[in-house]
Short mmCIF file of C-alpha atoms in Angstrom, two decimals:
data_model
loop_
_atom_site.label_atom_id
_atom_site.label_comp_id
_atom_site.label_asym_id
_atom_site.label_seq_id
_atom_site.Cartn_x
_atom_site.Cartn_y
_atom_site.Cartn_z
CA UNK A 26 0.00 0.00 0.00
CA UNK A 27 1.36 3.42 -0.92
CA UNK A 28 0.12 6.95 -0.24
CA UNK A 29 0.74 10.25 -2.02
CA UNK A 30 -0.53 13.58 -0.69
CA UNK A 31 -1.00 16.70 -2.79
CA UNK A 32 -1.91 19.94 -1.00
CA UNK A 33 -4.25 22.23 -2.87
CA UNK A 34 -3.25 25.87 -3.27
CA UNK A 35 -5.33 28.34 -1.30
CA UNK A 36 -8.36 29.39 -3.30
CA UNK A 37 -8.68 33.04 -4.19
CA UNK A 38 -11.08 35.09 -2.15
CA UNK A 39 -14.62 34.45 -3.24
CA UNK A 40 -16.02 37.21 -5.40
CA UNK A 41 -18.69 39.69 -4.46
CA UNK A 42 -20.78 42.08 -6.52
CA UNK A 43 -19.14 45.04 -8.17
CA UNK A 44 -20.82 47.51 -9.17
CA UNK A 45 -21.60 66.42 -10.26
CA UNK A 46 -22.91 67.88 -7.32
CA UNK A 47 -20.82 69.38 -4.53
CA UNK A 48 -21.55 67.62 -1.26
CA UNK A 49 -20.51 68.00 2.34
CA UNK A 50 -19.46 64.91 4.25
CA UNK A 51 -19.89 64.75 8.01
CA UNK A 52 -17.48 62.32 9.74
CA UNK A 53 -19.14 59.69 11.93
CA UNK A 54 -18.22 59.67 15.59
CA UNK A 55 -15.04 57.66 15.99
CA UNK A 56 -14.83 57.17 12.22
CA UNK A 57 -11.64 57.05 10.20
CA UNK A 58 -11.09 60.06 7.97
CA UNK A 59 -9.69 57.90 5.17
CA UNK A 60 -12.88 55.85 4.83
CA UNK A 61 -14.27 55.70 1.29
CA UNK A 62 -17.65 54.39 2.52
CA UNK A 63 -20.46 56.87 3.20
CA UNK A 64 -24.13 56.70 4.15
CA UNK A 65 -26.63 58.84 2.28
CA UNK A 66 -28.75 60.79 4.76
CA UNK A 67 -31.84 62.86 4.09
CA UNK A 68 -31.75 66.27 2.36
CA UNK A 69 -28.61 65.47 0.38
CA UNK A 70 -26.38 65.00 3.42
CA UNK A 71 -23.71 62.30 3.65
CA UNK A 72 -22.00 60.65 6.61
CA UNK A 73 -18.60 59.04 6.35
CA UNK A 74 -18.77 55.76 8.25
CA UNK A 75 -16.54 54.40 10.98
CA UNK A 76 -16.21 50.88 12.39
CA UNK A 77 -19.85 50.55 13.53
CA UNK A 78 -23.22 52.15 12.86
CA UNK A 79 -26.53 51.65 14.71
CA UNK A 80 -29.78 52.19 12.82
CA UNK A 81 -33.48 51.55 13.32
CA UNK A 82 -35.02 48.93 11.01
CA UNK A 83 -37.45 49.82 8.24
CA UNK A 84 -35.82 52.88 6.68
CA UNK A 85 -34.02 52.33 3.36
CA UNK A 86 -30.23 52.11 3.68
CA UNK A 87 -28.13 53.71 0.94
CA UNK A 88 -24.35 53.41 0.96
CA UNK A 89 -21.87 54.89 -1.48
CA UNK A 90 -18.25 54.09 -2.12
CA UNK A 91 -16.02 56.44 -4.14
CA UNK A 92 -14.42 54.94 -7.25
CA UNK A 93 -15.04 54.16 -10.91
CA UNK A 94 -15.23 50.41 -10.21
CA UNK A 95 -16.29 49.20 -6.76
CA UNK A 96 -16.62 45.77 -5.18
CA UNK A 97 -19.07 45.12 -2.32
CA UNK A 98 -19.48 42.66 0.51
CA UNK A 99 -22.55 42.29 2.75
CA UNK A 100 -24.28 39.64 4.94
CA UNK A 101 -24.10 36.42 2.92
CA UNK A 102 -27.74 35.41 3.36
CA UNK A 103 -28.78 38.31 1.12
CA UNK A 104 -27.14 36.34 -1.71
CA UNK A 105 -28.31 32.95 -0.45
CA UNK A 106 -31.95 33.93 -0.79
CA UNK A 107 -31.37 36.19 -3.83
CA UNK A 108 -32.99 39.02 -1.88
CA UNK A 109 -34.70 41.54 -4.17
CA UNK A 110 -34.45 44.22 -1.47
CA UNK A 111 -30.73 44.56 -2.27
CA UNK A 112 -29.61 46.65 -5.22
CA UNK A 113 -26.04 47.41 -6.30
CA UNK A 114 -25.23 49.87 -9.07
CA UNK A 115 -22.02 51.34 -10.45
CA UNK A 116 -22.11 55.01 -11.40
CA UNK A 117 -19.41 57.06 -13.11
CA UNK A 118 -17.63 58.09 -9.93
CA UNK A 119 -19.08 55.91 -7.17
CA UNK A 120 -20.66 52.57 -6.38
CA UNK A 121 -24.08 52.45 -4.73
CA UNK A 122 -25.62 49.82 -2.42
CA UNK A 123 -29.31 50.17 -1.54
CA UNK A 124 -31.19 47.95 0.90
CA UNK A 125 -34.92 48.54 1.28
CA UNK A 126 -36.93 47.62 4.39
CA UNK A 127 -33.90 46.49 6.44
CA UNK A 128 -34.61 44.37 9.51
CA UNK A 129 -32.70 42.89 12.44
CA UNK A 130 -31.67 39.98 10.19
CA UNK A 131 -29.67 42.41 8.01
CA UNK A 132 -27.28 43.18 10.87
CA UNK A 133 -23.71 42.53 9.77
CA UNK A 134 -20.63 43.89 8.05
CA UNK A 135 -20.95 45.99 4.89
CA UNK A 136 -17.73 46.77 3.05
CA UNK A 137 -16.48 48.11 -0.26
CA UNK A 138 -13.20 48.37 -2.12
CA UNK A 139 -11.75 49.89 -5.28
CA UNK A 140 -11.19 47.43 -8.14
CA UNK A 141 -8.26 48.10 -10.50
CA UNK A 142 -8.34 46.57 -13.97
CA UNK A 143 -5.66 46.14 -16.62
CA UNK A 144 -7.51 44.84 -19.65
CA UNK A 145 -9.43 41.74 -18.56
CA UNK A 146 -7.37 41.28 -15.39
CA UNK A 147 -8.80 42.93 -12.28
CA UNK A 148 -7.64 42.99 -8.69
CA UNK A 149 -8.65 44.56 -5.40
CA UNK A 150 -6.66 47.66 -4.44
CA UNK A 151 -5.42 46.82 -0.92
CA UNK A 152 -5.18 50.40 0.41
CA UNK A 153 -8.57 51.67 -0.72
CA UNK A 154 -11.25 49.75 1.14
CA UNK A 155 -13.64 50.38 4.02
CA UNK A 156 -15.86 48.26 6.25
CA UNK A 157 -18.62 49.13 8.70
CA UNK A 158 -20.58 46.78 10.95
CA UNK A 159 -24.21 47.91 10.90
CA UNK A 160 -26.63 47.07 13.73
CA UNK A 161 -30.34 47.19 12.86
CA UNK A 162 -31.62 47.43 16.41
CA UNK A 163 -34.95 45.79 17.23
CA UNK A 164 -36.04 45.51 20.88
CA UNK A 165 -38.04 42.38 19.99
CA UNK A 166 -35.07 40.72 18.24
CA UNK A 167 -31.98 41.10 20.40
CA UNK A 168 -30.25 38.25 18.55
CA UNK A 169 -29.69 38.37 14.81
CA UNK A 170 -32.40 36.01 13.49
CA UNK A 171 -31.26 32.78 11.84
CA UNK A 172 -33.09 30.39 9.54
CA UNK A 173 -31.35 27.55 11.39
CA UNK A 174 -32.88 26.72 14.77
CA UNK A 175 -30.16 24.28 15.82
CA UNK A 176 -26.60 25.01 14.67
CA UNK A 177 -23.52 22.81 14.92
CA UNK A 178 -20.21 24.36 15.98
CA UNK A 179 -17.08 22.28 15.47
CA UNK A 180 -14.28 22.57 18.01
CA UNK A 181 -10.73 21.88 16.85
CA UNK A 182 -7.54 21.64 18.88
CA UNK A 183 -5.61 23.76 16.36
CA UNK A 184 -7.79 26.90 16.18
CA UNK A 185 -10.41 28.97 17.98
CA UNK A 186 -14.16 28.37 17.63
CA UNK A 187 -17.08 30.80 17.68
CA UNK A 188 -20.59 30.34 19.06
CA UNK A 189 -22.22 32.83 16.65
CA UNK A 190 -24.90 34.42 18.84
CA UNK A 191 -24.60 37.94 17.40
CA UNK A 192 -26.80 40.74 18.70
CA UNK A 193 -28.65 43.59 17.01
CA UNK A 194 -27.48 46.19 19.51
CA UNK A 195 -24.03 46.71 21.06
CA UNK A 196 -25.78 47.72 24.29
CA UNK A 197 -27.00 44.17 25.00
CA UNK A 198 -25.48 42.14 27.82
CA UNK A 199 -24.95 38.57 26.64
CA UNK A 200 -24.13 35.37 28.54
CA UNK A 201 -23.34 31.81 27.44
CA UNK A 202 -25.16 28.84 28.98
CA UNK A 203 -24.76 25.06 28.91
CA UNK A 204 -27.95 22.98 28.83
CA UNK A 205 -26.69 19.88 30.68
CA UNK A 206 -25.74 20.40 33.43
CA UNK A 207 -27.61 23.75 33.40
CA UNK A 208 -24.99 26.40 34.11
CA UNK A 209 -23.61 29.70 32.87
CA UNK A 210 -20.18 29.50 31.24
CA UNK A 211 -18.31 32.66 32.17
CA UNK A 212 -16.43 34.65 29.55
CA UNK A 213 -13.20 35.52 31.36
CA UNK A 214 -11.66 37.32 28.37
CA UNK A 215 -8.85 34.77 28.22
CA UNK A 216 -10.24 31.31 27.48
CA UNK A 217 -13.59 32.72 26.34
CA UNK A 218 -14.35 36.23 25.14
CA UNK A 219 -17.42 37.92 23.67
CA UNK A 220 -17.60 40.10 20.56
CA UNK A 221 -21.10 41.42 19.69
CA UNK A 222 -20.27 41.25 15.96
CA UNK A 223 -19.18 37.60 16.13
CA UNK A 224 -20.40 35.89 19.30
CA UNK A 225 -18.56 33.94 22.00
CA UNK A 226 -15.02 33.03 20.96
CA UNK A 227 -13.46 29.92 22.51
CA UNK A 228 -9.74 30.54 22.10
CA UNK A 229 -8.41 27.10 23.05
CA UNK A 230 -11.39 24.74 22.78
CA UNK A 231 -11.12 21.30 24.31
CA UNK A 232 -13.46 18.30 24.55
CA UNK A 233 -14.83 19.65 27.84
CA UNK A 234 -16.81 22.24 25.82
CA UNK A 235 -18.71 19.59 23.82
CA UNK A 236 -22.46 19.66 24.37
CA UNK A 237 -25.57 21.80 23.85
CA UNK A 238 -25.36 25.55 24.52
CA UNK A 239 -27.46 28.70 24.09
CA UNK A 240 -26.99 32.43 24.69
CA UNK A 241 -29.09 34.83 26.74
CA UNK A 242 -29.34 38.60 26.12
CA UNK A 243 -30.58 41.48 28.28
CA UNK A 244 -30.96 45.22 27.77
CA UNK A 245 -31.77 47.78 30.46
CA UNK A 246 -35.04 48.84 28.79
CA UNK A 247 -36.46 45.31 28.72
CA UNK A 248 -36.88 43.20 31.85
CA UNK A 249 -37.35 39.80 30.19
CA UNK A 250 -34.16 38.26 28.71
CA UNK A 251 -34.17 36.72 25.25
CA UNK A 252 -32.72 33.31 24.39
CA UNK A 253 -30.82 32.53 21.19
CA UNK A 254 -31.01 29.49 18.93
CA UNK A 255 -29.34 26.37 20.32
CA UNK A 256 -25.81 25.34 19.43
CA UNK A 257 -24.40 21.81 19.48
CA UNK A 258 -20.65 21.93 20.07
CA UNK A 259 -18.77 18.91 18.70
CA UNK A 260 -15.09 18.29 19.32
CA UNK A 261 -13.16 17.28 16.19
CA UNK A 262 -10.30 14.83 16.50
CA UNK A 263 -8.86 15.27 12.99
CA UNK A 264 -7.06 18.58 12.15
CA UNK A 265 -7.53 20.46 8.88
CA UNK A 266 -5.61 19.26 5.83
CA UNK A 267 -5.71 16.99 2.78
CA UNK A 268 -7.56 13.69 3.32
CA UNK A 269 -5.92 11.04 5.46
CA UNK A 270 -6.74 7.97 3.37
CA UNK A 271 -6.22 4.23 3.74
CA UNK A 272 -6.97 1.42 1.30
CA UNK A 273 -7.66 -2.26 1.97
CA UNK A 274 -8.61 -5.18 -0.26
CA UNK A 275 -10.74 -8.06 0.96
CA UNK A 276 -8.08 -10.26 -0.64
CA UNK A 277 -4.80 -9.41 -2.36
CA UNK A 278 -4.60 -12.80 -4.12
CA UNK A 279 -7.56 -13.99 -6.20
CA UNK A 280 -8.24 -16.44 -9.02
CA UNK A 281 -10.55 -16.42 -12.03
CA UNK A 282 -14.25 -16.25 -11.19
CA UNK A 283 -13.70 -14.87 -7.66
CA UNK A 284 -15.28 -11.73 -6.23
CA UNK A 285 -13.38 -9.16 -4.16
CA UNK A 286 -13.82 -5.60 -2.92
CA UNK A 287 -11.45 -2.73 -2.18
CA UNK A 288 -12.32 -0.11 0.44
CA UNK A 289 -10.87 3.41 0.46
CA UNK A 290 -11.44 5.15 3.82
CA UNK A 291 -10.89 8.76 4.89
CA UNK A 292 -11.04 10.17 8.41
CA UNK A 293 -11.68 13.91 8.39
CA UNK A 294 -13.44 16.98 9.68
CA UNK A 295 -17.21 16.51 10.11
CA UNK A 296 -18.27 19.28 7.70
CA UNK A 297 -15.60 18.76 5.01
CA UNK A 298 -16.90 16.75 2.05
CA UNK A 299 -14.68 14.17 0.35
CA UNK A 300 -14.90 12.99 -3.26
CA UNK A 301 -13.33 9.79 -4.60
CA UNK A 302 -11.96 8.69 -7.98
CA UNK A 303 -10.44 5.36 -9.04
CA UNK A 304 -7.83 4.02 -11.47
CA UNK A 305 -7.69 0.25 -11.93
CA UNK A 306 -6.44 -2.40 -14.41
CA UNK A 307 -9.71 -3.14 -16.19
CA UNK A 308 -10.86 0.47 -16.39
CA UNK A 309 -13.23 1.18 -19.32
CA UNK A 310 -13.19 -2.53 -20.19
CA UNK A 311 -14.69 -4.26 -17.16
CA UNK A 312 -17.89 -3.35 -15.27
CA UNK A 313 -17.34 -2.66 -11.57
CA UNK A 314 -19.63 -1.47 -8.78
CA UNK A 315 -18.58 1.59 -6.73
CA UNK A 316 -20.49 2.69 -3.64
CA UNK A 317 -19.69 5.94 -1.75
CA UNK A 318 -20.92 6.79 1.74
CA UNK A 319 -20.11 8.82 4.84
CA UNK A 320 -21.15 9.04 8.48
CA UNK A 321 -20.26 10.90 11.68
CA UNK A 322 -18.86 8.88 14.53
CA UNK A 323 -17.63 9.53 18.05
CA UNK A 324 -14.07 8.34 18.58
CA UNK A 325 -13.42 8.51 22.28
CA UNK A 326 -15.29 10.76 24.69
CA UNK A 327 -16.55 13.88 22.91
CA UNK A 328 -14.48 13.41 19.72
CA UNK A 329 -16.41 13.63 16.44
CA UNK A 330 -14.97 12.47 13.11
CA UNK A 331 -16.39 12.09 9.61
CA UNK A 332 -15.72 8.68 8.05
CA UNK A 333 -15.99 8.74 4.25
CA UNK A 334 -15.69 5.52 2.26
CA UNK A 335 -15.62 4.39 -1.35
CA UNK A 336 -16.02 0.65 -1.96
CA UNK A 337 -15.22 -0.94 -5.34
CA UNK A 338 -16.60 -4.44 -6.00
CA UNK A 339 -15.07 -6.60 -8.71
CA UNK A 340 -17.16 -9.64 -9.65
CA UNK A 341 -16.24 -12.73 -11.70
CA UNK A 342 -12.50 -11.94 -11.80
CA UNK A 343 -10.67 -12.15 -15.12
CA UNK A 344 -6.97 -11.90 -15.97
CA UNK A 345 -7.33 -8.22 -16.85
CA UNK A 346 -8.33 -7.47 -13.24
CA UNK A 347 -4.86 -8.19 -11.78
CA UNK A 348 -2.71 -5.14 -10.94
CA UNK A 349 -2.70 -1.88 -8.98
CA UNK A 350 -5.90 -0.29 -7.72
CA UNK A 351 -5.46 3.42 -7.00
CA UNK A 352 -7.95 5.50 -5.00
CA UNK A 353 -7.70 9.32 -4.95
CA UNK A 354 -9.55 11.17 -2.19
CA UNK A 355 -10.02 14.92 -2.54
CA UNK A 356 -11.31 17.66 -0.22
CA UNK A 357 -11.09 21.46 -0.10
CA UNK A 358 -7.55 21.28 1.34
CA UNK A 359 -6.00 18.95 -1.25
CA UNK A 360 -5.94 15.34 -2.37
CA UNK A 361 -4.38 12.02 -1.37
CA UNK A 362 -3.79 8.90 -3.48
CA UNK A 363 -3.41 5.41 -2.03
CA UNK A 364 -2.84 2.11 -3.86
CA UNK A 365 -2.97 -1.64 -3.30
CA UNK A 366 -1.90 -4.56 -5.51
CA UNK A 367 -4.18 -7.48 -6.37
CA UNK A 368 -2.36 -10.57 -7.71
CA UNK A 369 -3.33 -13.97 -9.03
CA UNK A 370 -3.20 -17.14 -6.92
CA UNK A 371 -1.61 -18.91 -9.87
#
């Protein structure tokens, strides 16, 4: 059995949409003067935006970014649901983002950047970009609504994890709670910290954090606290990387008329999909059966791993079936090839 690993190059950043009257621009409190992102206010007034902005829901949001070719980024669900409330246009000297009837669910980061093009080749100008986190505050929706009522958060030993209970107002007081045993998990700022734009960040997660959790939010103007969606925290045993693959044949020595199978197995991260491909002696000449499957399994206390398998079945063996069987497993981090030799008894 042999194994060859090929690491995939980092993918480029996923793309986003791109898109003469004298005006006066009023800097936002705490804003950076070099920001190229502004909010259009009423009566032809503009406000240059800083790191955060708090707005009431319902009123149309219009943002502008100075430049002849502008790229935009915004909360991803607006793309997921192809939301018609969102409009992006490119004008001669600025890009324009308009969001009608914004709600608490639209809370998130809005950013823009200048795109430079040389012929058909375009790239993002690194020094001309701006980002603002916008809260659409709703007293009845302290947490940013989610279409998922039970989310899974994977904990890995090699990086931090986030319980994404974001809020719609920076004034909310938020706490993290475990369901069983029922207890509050304190954010000490070292092992666990809270960022209202991200949620609770577990900086060095271990298996002791596995289990069901939820968040609770309070504001001074509302006596009853609100509870977030539930989060299932699963500890992952396998670190990120190309697939770790093994290959095994039910028999490495067969004779004519026999049946044998070869199993290619990958242990990996629970949410990382794996695809398989095969090369074998009778390829394109002999019919074979290939079955792919995957499942989540607990390996040890609190450790969750995804087991992906591809099984090739060779029936009624002929001479052409003797030789090397090569399985290639591929995921978003790269690919791995493993091989095994099947010989004749004779």
